[in-house]
mmCIF file of C-alpha atoms and ligand atoms in Angstrom:
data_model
loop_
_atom_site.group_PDB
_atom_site.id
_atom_site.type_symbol
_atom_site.label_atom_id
_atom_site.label_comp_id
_atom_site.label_asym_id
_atom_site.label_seq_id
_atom_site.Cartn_x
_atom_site.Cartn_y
_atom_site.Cartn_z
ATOM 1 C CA UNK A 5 -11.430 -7.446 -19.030
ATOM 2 C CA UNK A 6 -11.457 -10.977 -20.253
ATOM 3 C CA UNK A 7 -14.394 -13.894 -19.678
ATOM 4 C CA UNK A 8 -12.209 -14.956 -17.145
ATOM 5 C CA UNK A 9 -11.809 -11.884 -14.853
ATOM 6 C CA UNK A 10 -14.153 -12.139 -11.515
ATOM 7 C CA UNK A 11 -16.948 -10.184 -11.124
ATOM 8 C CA UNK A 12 -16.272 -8.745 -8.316
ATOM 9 C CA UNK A 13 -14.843 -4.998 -8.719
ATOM 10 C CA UNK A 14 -17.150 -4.766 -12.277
ATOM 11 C CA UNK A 15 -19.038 -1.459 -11.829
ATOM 12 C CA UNK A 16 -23.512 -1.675 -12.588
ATOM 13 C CA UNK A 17 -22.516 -0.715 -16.446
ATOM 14 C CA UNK A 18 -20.005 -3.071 -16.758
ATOM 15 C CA UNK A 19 -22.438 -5.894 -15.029
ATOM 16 C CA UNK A 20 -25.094 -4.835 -17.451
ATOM 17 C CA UNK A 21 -22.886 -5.918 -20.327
ATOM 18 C CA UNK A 22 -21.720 -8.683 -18.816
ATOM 19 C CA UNK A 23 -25.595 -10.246 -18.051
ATOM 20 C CA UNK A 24 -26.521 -8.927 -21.666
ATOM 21 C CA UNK A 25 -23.968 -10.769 -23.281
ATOM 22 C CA UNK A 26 -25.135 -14.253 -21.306
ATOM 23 C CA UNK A 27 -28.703 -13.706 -23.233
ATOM 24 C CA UNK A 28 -30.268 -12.224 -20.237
ATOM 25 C CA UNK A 29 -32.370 -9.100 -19.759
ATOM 26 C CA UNK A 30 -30.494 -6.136 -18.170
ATOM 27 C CA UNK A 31 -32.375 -5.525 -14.826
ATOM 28 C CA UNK A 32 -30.951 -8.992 -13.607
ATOM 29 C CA UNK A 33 -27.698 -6.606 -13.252
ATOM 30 C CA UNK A 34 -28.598 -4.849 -10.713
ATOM 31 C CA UNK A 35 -29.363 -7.786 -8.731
ATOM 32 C CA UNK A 36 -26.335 -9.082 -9.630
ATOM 33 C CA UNK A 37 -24.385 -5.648 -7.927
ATOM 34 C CA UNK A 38 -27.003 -5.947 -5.099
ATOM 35 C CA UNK A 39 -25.939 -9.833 -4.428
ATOM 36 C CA UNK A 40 -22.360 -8.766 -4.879
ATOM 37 C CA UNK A 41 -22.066 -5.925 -2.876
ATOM 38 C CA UNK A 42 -24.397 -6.306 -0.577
ATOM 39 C CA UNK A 43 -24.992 -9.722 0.347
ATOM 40 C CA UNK A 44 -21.161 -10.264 -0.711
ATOM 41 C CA UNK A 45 -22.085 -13.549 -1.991
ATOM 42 C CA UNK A 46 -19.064 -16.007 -3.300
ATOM 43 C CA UNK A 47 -21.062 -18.071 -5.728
ATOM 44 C CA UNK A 48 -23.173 -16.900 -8.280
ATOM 45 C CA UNK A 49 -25.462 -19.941 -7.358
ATOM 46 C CA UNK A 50 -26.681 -18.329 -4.143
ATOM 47 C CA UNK A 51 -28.592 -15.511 -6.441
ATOM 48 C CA UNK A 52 -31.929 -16.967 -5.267
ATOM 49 C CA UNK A 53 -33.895 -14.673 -7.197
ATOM 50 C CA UNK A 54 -31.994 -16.090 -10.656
ATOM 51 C CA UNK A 55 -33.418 -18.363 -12.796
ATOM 52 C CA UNK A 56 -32.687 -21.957 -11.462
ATOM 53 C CA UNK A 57 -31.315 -23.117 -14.603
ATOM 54 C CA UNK A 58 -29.486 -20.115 -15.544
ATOM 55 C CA UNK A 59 -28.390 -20.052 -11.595
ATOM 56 C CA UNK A 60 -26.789 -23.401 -12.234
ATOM 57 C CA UNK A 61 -25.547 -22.512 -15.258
ATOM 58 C CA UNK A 62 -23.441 -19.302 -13.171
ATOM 59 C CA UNK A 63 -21.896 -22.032 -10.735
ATOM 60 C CA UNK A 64 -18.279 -22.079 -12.252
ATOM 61 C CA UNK A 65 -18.180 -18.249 -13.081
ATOM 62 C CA UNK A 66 -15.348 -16.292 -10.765
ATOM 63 C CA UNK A 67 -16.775 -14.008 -8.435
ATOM 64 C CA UNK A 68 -13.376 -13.173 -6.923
ATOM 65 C CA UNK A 69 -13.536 -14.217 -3.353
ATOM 66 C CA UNK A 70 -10.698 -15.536 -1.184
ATOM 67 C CA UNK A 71 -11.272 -18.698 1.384
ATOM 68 C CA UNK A 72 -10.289 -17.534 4.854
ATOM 69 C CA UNK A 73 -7.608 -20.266 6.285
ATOM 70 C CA UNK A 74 -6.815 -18.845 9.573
ATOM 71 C CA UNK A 75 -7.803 -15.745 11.747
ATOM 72 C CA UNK A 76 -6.139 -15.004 15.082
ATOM 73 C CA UNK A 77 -7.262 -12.614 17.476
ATOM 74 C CA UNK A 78 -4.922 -9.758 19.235
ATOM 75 C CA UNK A 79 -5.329 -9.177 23.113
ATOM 76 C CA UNK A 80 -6.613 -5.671 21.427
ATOM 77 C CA UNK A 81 -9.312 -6.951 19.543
ATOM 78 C CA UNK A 82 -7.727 -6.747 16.181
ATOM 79 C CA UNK A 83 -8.153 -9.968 13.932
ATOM 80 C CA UNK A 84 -5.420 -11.046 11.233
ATOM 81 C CA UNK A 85 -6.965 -13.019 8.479
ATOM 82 C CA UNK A 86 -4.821 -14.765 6.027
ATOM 83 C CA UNK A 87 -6.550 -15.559 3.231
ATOM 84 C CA UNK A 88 -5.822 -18.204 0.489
ATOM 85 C CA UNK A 89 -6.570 -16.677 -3.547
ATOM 86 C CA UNK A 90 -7.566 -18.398 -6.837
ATOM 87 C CA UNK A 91 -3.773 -19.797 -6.716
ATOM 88 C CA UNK A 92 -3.602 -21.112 -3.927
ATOM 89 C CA UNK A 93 -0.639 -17.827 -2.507
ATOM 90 C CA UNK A 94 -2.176 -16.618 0.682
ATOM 91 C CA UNK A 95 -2.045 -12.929 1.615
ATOM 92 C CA UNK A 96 -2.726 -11.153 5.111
ATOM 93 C CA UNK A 97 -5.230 -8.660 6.080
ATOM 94 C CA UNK A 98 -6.105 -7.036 9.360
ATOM 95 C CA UNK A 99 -9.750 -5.997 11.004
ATOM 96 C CA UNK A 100 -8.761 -3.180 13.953
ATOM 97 C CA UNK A 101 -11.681 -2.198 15.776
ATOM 98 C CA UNK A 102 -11.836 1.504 17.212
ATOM 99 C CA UNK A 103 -15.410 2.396 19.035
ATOM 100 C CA UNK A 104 -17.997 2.277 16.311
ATOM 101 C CA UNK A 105 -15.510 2.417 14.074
ATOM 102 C CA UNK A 106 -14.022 -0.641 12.072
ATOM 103 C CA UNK A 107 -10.929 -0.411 9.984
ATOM 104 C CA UNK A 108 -9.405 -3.003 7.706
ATOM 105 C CA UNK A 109 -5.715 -2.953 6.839
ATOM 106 C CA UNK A 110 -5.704 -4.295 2.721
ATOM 107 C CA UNK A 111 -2.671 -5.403 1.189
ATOM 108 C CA UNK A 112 -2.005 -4.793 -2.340
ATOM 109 C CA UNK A 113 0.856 -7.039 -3.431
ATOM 110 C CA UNK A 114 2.110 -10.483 -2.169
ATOM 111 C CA UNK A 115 4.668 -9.348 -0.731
ATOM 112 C CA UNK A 116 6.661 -6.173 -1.403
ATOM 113 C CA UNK A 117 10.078 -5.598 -3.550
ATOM 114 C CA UNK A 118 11.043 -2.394 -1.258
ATOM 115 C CA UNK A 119 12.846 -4.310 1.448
ATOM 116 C CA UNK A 120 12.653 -1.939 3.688
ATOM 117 C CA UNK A 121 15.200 -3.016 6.882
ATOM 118 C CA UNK A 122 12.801 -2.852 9.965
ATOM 119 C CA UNK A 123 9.364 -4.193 7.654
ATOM 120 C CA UNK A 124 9.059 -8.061 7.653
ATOM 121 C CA UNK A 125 7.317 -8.185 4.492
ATOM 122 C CA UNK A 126 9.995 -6.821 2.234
ATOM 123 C CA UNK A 127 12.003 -9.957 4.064
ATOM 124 C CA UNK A 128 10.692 -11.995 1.961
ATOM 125 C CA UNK A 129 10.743 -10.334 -1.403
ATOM 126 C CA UNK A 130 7.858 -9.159 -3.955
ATOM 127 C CA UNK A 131 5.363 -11.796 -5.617
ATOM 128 C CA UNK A 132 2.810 -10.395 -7.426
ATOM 129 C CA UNK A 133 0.341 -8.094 -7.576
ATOM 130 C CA UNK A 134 -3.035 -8.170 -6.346
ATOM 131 C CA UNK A 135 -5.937 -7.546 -8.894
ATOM 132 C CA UNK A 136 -8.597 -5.388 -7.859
ATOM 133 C CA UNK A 137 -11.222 -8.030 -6.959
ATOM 134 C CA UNK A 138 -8.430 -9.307 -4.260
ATOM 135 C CA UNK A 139 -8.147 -5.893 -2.713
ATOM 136 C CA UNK A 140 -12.204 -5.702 -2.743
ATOM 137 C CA UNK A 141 -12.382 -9.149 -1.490
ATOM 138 C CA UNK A 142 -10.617 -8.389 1.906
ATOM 139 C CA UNK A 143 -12.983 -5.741 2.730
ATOM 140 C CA UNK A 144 -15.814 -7.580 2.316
ATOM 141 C CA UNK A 145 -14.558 -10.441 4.190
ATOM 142 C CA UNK A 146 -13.595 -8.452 7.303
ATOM 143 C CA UNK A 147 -17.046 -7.030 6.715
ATOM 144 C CA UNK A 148 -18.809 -10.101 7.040
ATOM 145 C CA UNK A 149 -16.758 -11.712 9.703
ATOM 146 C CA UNK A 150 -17.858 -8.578 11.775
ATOM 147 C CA UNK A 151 -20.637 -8.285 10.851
ATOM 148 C CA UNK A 152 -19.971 -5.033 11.075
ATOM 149 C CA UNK A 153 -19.996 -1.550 8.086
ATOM 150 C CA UNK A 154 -16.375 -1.139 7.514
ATOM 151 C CA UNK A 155 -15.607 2.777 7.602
ATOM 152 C CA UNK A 156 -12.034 3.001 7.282
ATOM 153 C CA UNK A 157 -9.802 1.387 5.255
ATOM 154 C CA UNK A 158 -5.449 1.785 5.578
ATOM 155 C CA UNK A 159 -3.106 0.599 2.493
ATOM 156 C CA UNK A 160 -0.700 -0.135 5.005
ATOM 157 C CA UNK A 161 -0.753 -4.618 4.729
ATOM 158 C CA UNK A 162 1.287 -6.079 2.307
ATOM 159 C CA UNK A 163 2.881 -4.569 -0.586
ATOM 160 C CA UNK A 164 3.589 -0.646 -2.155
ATOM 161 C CA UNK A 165 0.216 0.244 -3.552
ATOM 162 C CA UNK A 166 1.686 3.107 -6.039
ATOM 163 C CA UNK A 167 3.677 -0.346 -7.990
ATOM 164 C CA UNK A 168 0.071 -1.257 -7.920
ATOM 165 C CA UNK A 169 -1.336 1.843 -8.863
ATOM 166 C CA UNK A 170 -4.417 0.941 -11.193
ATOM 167 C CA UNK A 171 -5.607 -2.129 -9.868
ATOM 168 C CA UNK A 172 -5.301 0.374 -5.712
ATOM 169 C CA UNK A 173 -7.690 2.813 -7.767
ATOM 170 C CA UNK A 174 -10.093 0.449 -8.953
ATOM 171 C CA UNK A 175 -10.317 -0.976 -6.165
ATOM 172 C CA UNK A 176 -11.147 2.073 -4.258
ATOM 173 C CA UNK A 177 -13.715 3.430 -6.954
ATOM 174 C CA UNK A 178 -15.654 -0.422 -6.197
ATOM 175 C CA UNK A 179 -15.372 0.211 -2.523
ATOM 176 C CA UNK A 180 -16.522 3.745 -2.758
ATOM 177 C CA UNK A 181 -19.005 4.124 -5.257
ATOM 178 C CA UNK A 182 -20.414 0.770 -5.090
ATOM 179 C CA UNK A 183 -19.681 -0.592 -1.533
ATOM 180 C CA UNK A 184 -20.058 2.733 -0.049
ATOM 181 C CA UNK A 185 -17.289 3.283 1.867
ATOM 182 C CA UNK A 186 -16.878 7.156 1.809
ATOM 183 C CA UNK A 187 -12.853 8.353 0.740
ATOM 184 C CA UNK A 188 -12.721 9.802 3.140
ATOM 185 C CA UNK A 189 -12.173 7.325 5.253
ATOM 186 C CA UNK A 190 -9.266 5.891 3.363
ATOM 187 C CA UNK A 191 -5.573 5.985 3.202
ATOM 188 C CA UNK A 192 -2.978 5.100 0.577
ATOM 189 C CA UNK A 193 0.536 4.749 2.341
ATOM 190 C CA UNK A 194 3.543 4.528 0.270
ATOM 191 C CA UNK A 195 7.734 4.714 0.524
ATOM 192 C CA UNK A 196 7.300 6.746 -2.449
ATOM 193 C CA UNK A 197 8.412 5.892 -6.162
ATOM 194 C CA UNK A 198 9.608 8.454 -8.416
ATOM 195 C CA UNK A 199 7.081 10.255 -10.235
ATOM 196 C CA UNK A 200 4.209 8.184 -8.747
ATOM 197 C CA UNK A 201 2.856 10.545 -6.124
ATOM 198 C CA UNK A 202 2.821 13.426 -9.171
ATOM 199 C CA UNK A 203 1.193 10.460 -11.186
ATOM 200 C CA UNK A 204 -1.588 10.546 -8.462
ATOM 201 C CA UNK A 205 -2.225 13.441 -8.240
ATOM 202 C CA UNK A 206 -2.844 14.360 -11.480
ATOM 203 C CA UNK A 207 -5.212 11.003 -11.502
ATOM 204 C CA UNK A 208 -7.542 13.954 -9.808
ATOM 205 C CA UNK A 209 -10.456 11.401 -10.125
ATOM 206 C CA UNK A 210 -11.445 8.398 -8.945
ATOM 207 C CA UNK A 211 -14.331 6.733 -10.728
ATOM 208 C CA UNK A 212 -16.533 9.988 -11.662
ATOM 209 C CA UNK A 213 -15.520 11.210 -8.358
ATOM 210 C CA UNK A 214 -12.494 13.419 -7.331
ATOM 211 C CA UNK A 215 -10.539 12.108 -5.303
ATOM 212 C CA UNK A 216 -10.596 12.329 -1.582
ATOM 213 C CA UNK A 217 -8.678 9.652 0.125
ATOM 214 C CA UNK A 218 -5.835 10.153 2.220
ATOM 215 C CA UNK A 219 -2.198 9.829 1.331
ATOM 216 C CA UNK A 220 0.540 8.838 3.629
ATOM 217 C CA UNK A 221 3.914 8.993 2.790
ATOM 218 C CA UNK A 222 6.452 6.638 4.656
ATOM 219 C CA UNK A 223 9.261 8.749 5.430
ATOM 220 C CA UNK A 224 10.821 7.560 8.620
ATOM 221 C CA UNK A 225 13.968 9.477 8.746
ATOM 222 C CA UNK A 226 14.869 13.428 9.166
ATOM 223 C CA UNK A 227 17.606 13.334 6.761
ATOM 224 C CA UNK A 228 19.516 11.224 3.532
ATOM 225 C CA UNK A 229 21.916 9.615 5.715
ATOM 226 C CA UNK A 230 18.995 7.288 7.938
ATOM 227 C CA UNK A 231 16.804 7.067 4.998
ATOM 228 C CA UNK A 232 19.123 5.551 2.628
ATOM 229 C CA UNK A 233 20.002 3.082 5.646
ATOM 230 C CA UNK A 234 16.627 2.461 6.520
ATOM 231 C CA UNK A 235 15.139 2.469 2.845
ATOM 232 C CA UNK A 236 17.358 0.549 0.218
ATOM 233 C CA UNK A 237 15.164 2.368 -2.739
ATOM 234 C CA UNK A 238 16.014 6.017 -1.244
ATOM 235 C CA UNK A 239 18.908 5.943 -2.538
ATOM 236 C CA UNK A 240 17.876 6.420 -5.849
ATOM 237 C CA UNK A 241 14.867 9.155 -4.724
ATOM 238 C CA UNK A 242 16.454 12.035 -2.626
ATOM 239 C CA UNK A 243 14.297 13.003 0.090
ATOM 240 C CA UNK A 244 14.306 16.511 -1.574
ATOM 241 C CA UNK A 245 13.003 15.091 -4.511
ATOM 242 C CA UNK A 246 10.034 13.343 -2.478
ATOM 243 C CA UNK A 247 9.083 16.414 -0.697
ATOM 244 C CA UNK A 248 8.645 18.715 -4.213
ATOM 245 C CA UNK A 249 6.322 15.661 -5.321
ATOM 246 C CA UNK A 250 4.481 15.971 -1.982
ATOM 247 C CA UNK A 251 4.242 19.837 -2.276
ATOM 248 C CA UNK A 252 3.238 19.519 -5.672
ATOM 249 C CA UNK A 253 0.365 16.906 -4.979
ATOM 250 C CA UNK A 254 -0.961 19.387 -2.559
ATOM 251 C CA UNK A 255 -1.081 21.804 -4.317
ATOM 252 C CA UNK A 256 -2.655 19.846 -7.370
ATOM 253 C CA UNK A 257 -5.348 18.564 -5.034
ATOM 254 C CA UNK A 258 -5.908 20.430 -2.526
ATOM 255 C CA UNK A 259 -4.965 18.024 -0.039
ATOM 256 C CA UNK A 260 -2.997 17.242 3.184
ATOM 257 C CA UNK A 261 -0.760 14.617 2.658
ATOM 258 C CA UNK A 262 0.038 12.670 6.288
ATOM 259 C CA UNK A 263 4.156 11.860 6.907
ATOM 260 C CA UNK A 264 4.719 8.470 8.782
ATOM 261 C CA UNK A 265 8.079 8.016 10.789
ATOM 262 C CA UNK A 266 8.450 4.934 12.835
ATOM 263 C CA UNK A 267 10.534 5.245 15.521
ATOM 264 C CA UNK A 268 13.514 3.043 16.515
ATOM 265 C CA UNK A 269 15.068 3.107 19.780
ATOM 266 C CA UNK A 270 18.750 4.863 19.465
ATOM 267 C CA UNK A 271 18.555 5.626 15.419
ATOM 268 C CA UNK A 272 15.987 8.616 15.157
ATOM 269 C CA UNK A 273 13.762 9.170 18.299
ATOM 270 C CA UNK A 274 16.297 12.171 19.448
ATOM 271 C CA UNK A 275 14.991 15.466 20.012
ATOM 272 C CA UNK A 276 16.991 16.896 17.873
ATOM 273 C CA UNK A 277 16.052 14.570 14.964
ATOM 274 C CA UNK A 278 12.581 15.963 16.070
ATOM 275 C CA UNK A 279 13.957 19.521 15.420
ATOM 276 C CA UNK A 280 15.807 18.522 12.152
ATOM 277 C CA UNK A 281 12.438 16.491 10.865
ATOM 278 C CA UNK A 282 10.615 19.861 11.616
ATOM 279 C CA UNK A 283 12.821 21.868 9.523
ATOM 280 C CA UNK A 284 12.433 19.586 6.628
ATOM 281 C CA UNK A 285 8.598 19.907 6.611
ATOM 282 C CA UNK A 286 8.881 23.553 7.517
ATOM 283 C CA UNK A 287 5.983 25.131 5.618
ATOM 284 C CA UNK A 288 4.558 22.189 4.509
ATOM 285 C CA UNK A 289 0.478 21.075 4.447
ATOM 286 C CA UNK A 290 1.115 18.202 6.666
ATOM 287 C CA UNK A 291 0.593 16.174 9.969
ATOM 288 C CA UNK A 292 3.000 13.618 10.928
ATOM 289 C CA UNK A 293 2.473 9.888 12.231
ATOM 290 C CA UNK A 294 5.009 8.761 14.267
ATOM 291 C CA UNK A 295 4.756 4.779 14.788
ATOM 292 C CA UNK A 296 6.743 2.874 17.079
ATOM 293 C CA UNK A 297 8.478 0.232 15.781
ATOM 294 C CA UNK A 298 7.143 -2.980 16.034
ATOM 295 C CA UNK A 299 9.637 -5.755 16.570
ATOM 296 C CA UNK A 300 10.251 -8.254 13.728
ATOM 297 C CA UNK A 301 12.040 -11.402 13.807
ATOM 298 C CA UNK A 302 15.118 -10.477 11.585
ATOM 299 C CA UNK A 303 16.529 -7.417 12.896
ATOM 300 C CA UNK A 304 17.248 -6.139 16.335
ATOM 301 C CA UNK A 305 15.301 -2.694 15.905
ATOM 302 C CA UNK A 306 13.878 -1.181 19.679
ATOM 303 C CA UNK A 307 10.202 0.524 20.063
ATOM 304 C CA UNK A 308 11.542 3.599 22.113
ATOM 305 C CA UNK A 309 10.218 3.934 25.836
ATOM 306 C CA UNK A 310 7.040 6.101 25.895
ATOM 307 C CA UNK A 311 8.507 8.860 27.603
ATOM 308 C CA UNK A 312 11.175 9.102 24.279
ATOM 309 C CA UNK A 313 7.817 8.948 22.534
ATOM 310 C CA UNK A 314 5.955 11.629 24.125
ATOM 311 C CA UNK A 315 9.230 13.766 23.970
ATOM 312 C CA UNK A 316 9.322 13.484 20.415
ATOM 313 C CA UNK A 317 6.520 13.980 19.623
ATOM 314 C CA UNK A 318 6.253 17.411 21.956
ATOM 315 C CA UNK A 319 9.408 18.559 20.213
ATOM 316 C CA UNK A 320 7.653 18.348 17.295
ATOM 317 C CA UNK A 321 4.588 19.788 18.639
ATOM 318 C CA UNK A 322 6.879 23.300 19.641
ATOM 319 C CA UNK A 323 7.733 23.812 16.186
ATOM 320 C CA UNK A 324 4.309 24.243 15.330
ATOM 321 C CA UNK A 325 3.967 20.470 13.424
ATOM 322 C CA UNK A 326 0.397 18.704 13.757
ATOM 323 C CA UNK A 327 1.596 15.220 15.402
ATOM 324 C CA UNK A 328 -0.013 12.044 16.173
ATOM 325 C CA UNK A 329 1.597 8.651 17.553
ATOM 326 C CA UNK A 330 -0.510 5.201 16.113
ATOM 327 C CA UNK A 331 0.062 2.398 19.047
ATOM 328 C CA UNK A 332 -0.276 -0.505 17.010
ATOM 329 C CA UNK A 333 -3.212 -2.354 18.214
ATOM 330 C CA UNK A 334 -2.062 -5.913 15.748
ATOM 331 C CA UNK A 335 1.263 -6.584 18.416
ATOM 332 C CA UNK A 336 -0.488 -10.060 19.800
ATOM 333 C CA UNK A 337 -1.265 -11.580 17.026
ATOM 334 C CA UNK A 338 2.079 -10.156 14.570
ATOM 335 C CA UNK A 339 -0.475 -8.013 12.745
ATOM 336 C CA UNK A 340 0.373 -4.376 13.417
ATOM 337 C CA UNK A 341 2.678 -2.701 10.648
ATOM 338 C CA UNK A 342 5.250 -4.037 9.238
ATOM 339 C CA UNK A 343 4.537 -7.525 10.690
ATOM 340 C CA UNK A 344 2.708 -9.200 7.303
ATOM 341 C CA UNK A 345 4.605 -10.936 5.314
ATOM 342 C CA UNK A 346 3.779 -13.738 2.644
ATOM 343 C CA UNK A 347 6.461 -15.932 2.627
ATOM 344 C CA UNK A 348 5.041 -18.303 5.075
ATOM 345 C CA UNK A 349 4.779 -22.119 3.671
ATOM 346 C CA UNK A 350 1.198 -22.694 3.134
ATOM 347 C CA UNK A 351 2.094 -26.361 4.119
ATOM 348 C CA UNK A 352 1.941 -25.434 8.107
ATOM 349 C CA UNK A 353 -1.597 -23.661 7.368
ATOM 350 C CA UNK A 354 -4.797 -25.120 8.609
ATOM 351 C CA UNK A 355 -6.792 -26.471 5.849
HETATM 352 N N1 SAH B 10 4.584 0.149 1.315
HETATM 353 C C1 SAH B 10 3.750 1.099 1.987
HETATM 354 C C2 SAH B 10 2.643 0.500 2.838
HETATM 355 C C3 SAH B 10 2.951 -0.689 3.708
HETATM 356 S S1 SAH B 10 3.589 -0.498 5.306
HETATM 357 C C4 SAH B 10 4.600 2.042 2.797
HETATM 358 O O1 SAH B 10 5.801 1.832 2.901
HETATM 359 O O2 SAH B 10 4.089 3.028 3.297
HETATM 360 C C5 SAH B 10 2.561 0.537 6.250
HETATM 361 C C6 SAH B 10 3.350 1.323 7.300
HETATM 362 O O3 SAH B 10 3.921 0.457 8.309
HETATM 363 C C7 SAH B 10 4.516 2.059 6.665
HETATM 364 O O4 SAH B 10 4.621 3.353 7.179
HETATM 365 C C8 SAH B 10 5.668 1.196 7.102
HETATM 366 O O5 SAH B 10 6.880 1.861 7.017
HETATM 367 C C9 SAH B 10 5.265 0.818 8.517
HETATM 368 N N2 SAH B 10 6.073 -0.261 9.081
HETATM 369 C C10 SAH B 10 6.751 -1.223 8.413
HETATM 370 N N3 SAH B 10 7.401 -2.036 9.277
HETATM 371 C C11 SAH B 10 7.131 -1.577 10.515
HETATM 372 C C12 SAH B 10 7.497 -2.009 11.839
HETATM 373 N N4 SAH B 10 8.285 -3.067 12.053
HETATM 374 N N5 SAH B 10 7.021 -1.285 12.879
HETATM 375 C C13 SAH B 10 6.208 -0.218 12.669
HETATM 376 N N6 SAH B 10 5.818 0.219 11.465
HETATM 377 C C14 SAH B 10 6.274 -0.444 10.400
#
């Protein structure tokens, strides 16, 4: 951590050192986290209960918060937010509102070097990663555009959070241990990388906590063939392969790991895929997802009627495999799944 990293994401310790080394006494850190976290100030100059010349002083320190340039609203309720960072590259996340409940969909990369074929953010290629304090950053902002608790919180914006994998776990320590959000109540989703999922599971901790959160794994296909056309990178990460890591990460933590297929019209919403998909998690600690697709510009991929849906997902159902279907709520406003993406030209973006 350098002079120049924000403050936002810095646990009470690390705050403590930080207002010791500016000459100050150490209880002015846990204002400090107070102001951060709980206020979820974006200038260090709004600390009214600082010193006024120190407070002046704090003006040009990075606190780590984004500037939001547009927010739409989906006939659903859901709101997209892009937000512009420190560099001026803007990223996308999405508040989805669910009775009490409020969920915000983070990104952790601009944009995402998968390229997966029916996901509009791979379109346009990988940028860079996010830093913990930008993950952070579009919780709080969702929270205080609500304002509204956030309770639940989805990996599934922009990017692969296991490529991103210590800057996704800092940010979730911050967010758990220090903006409260139980783990609960969060989910990693990835395509799965070789050796990652293992990786996190043997993380086992998060913080001084063990870790809780939810994984979901993106596999979208019942077999090799439609996952290496669907998923350039499976190609190089049999589906066997991705399955012992899952088994093994359940067994390591204890956990239920969640199985995401989208389903496109014509490609693998038949029964019988239903059957096959079964066979493959035969056994297996796990509840499945399925998402119809949401259409994308590029390619000519069909959301399935609802009666394929329901079919599906009761063929899955009689071999004994805990189902759900997510209706994207984003459609309206191109911010359900797989709709981000960051290569828009900031030029056509409100100021
Ligand atoms: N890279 C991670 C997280 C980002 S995408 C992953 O692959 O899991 C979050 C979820 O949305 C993934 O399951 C992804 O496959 C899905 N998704 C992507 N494009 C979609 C689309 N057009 N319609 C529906 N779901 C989509």
């Amino acid at each position: 951590m350098t002079d120049a990293t924000p403050l936002l994401g810095r646990s009470l310790p690390e705050l403590q050192d930080w207002v010791v080394a500016q000459g100050q006494p150490s209880y002015r850190a846990k204002q400090l986290y107070q102001w951060l976290y709980e206020r979820s100030i974006h200038n260090l100059a709004e600390i009214s209960v600082f010193p006024k010349a120190w407070r002046q002083s704090l003006q040009a320190v990075p606190v780590g918060r984004s500037q939001i340039v547009d927010r739409s609203v989906s006939p659903s309720g859901s709101i997209k937010y892009l937000l512009r960072l420190h560099d001026g590259e803007i990223i996308e996340a999405v508040g989805i509102p669910s009775g009490d409940r409020l969920t915000v969909c983070v990104s952790s990369q601009l944009g995402c070097a998968m390229a997966c074929d029916f996901c509009a953010t791979g379109k346009g290629g990988f940028r860079r990663h996010l830093a913990p304090h930008e993950i952070i950053d579009q919780v709080l902002t969702v929270q205080e555009d609500w304002q509204q608790r956030v309770s639940n919180i989805v990996f599934m914006g922009m990017g692969e959070p296991l490529l991103n994998l210590d800057a996704v776990l800092a940010a979730i320590r911050c967010l758990n241990q220090d903006i409260g959000i139980g783990q609960r109540g969060i989910t990693v989703s990835t395509v799965g990388i070789p050796g990652h999922i293992r990786r996190l599971a043997e993380t086992k901790r998060v913080g001084d906590r063990p870790l809780q959160f939810t994984l979901a794994v993106s596999l979208h296909a019942p077999n090799q063939a439609i996952r290496d056309r669907l998923i350039p990178s499976s190609r190089h990460y049999p589906i066997t392969d991705l399955l012992q890591e899952c088994r093994d990460y359940v067994q390591i933590t204890g956990r239920r790991v969640t199985f995401e297929y989208i389903l496109l019209a014509g490609l693998n919403d038949q029964p019988e895929q239903a059957e096959q998909l079964a066979q493959l998690l035969r056994g297996f600690q796990s509840h499945v997802n399925l998402i119809p697709c949401n259409p994308i510009d590029e390619v000519e991929y069909q959301r399935p009627s609802k009666a394929r849906v329901d079919a599906f997902a009761d063929a899955l159902r009689q071999q004994r495999v805990a189902v759900t279907v997510r209706w994207s709520k984003g459609l309206g406003a191109d911010a359900a799944c797989g709709q981000l993406r960051a290569n828009r030209s900031t030029a056509t973006l409100p100021a």
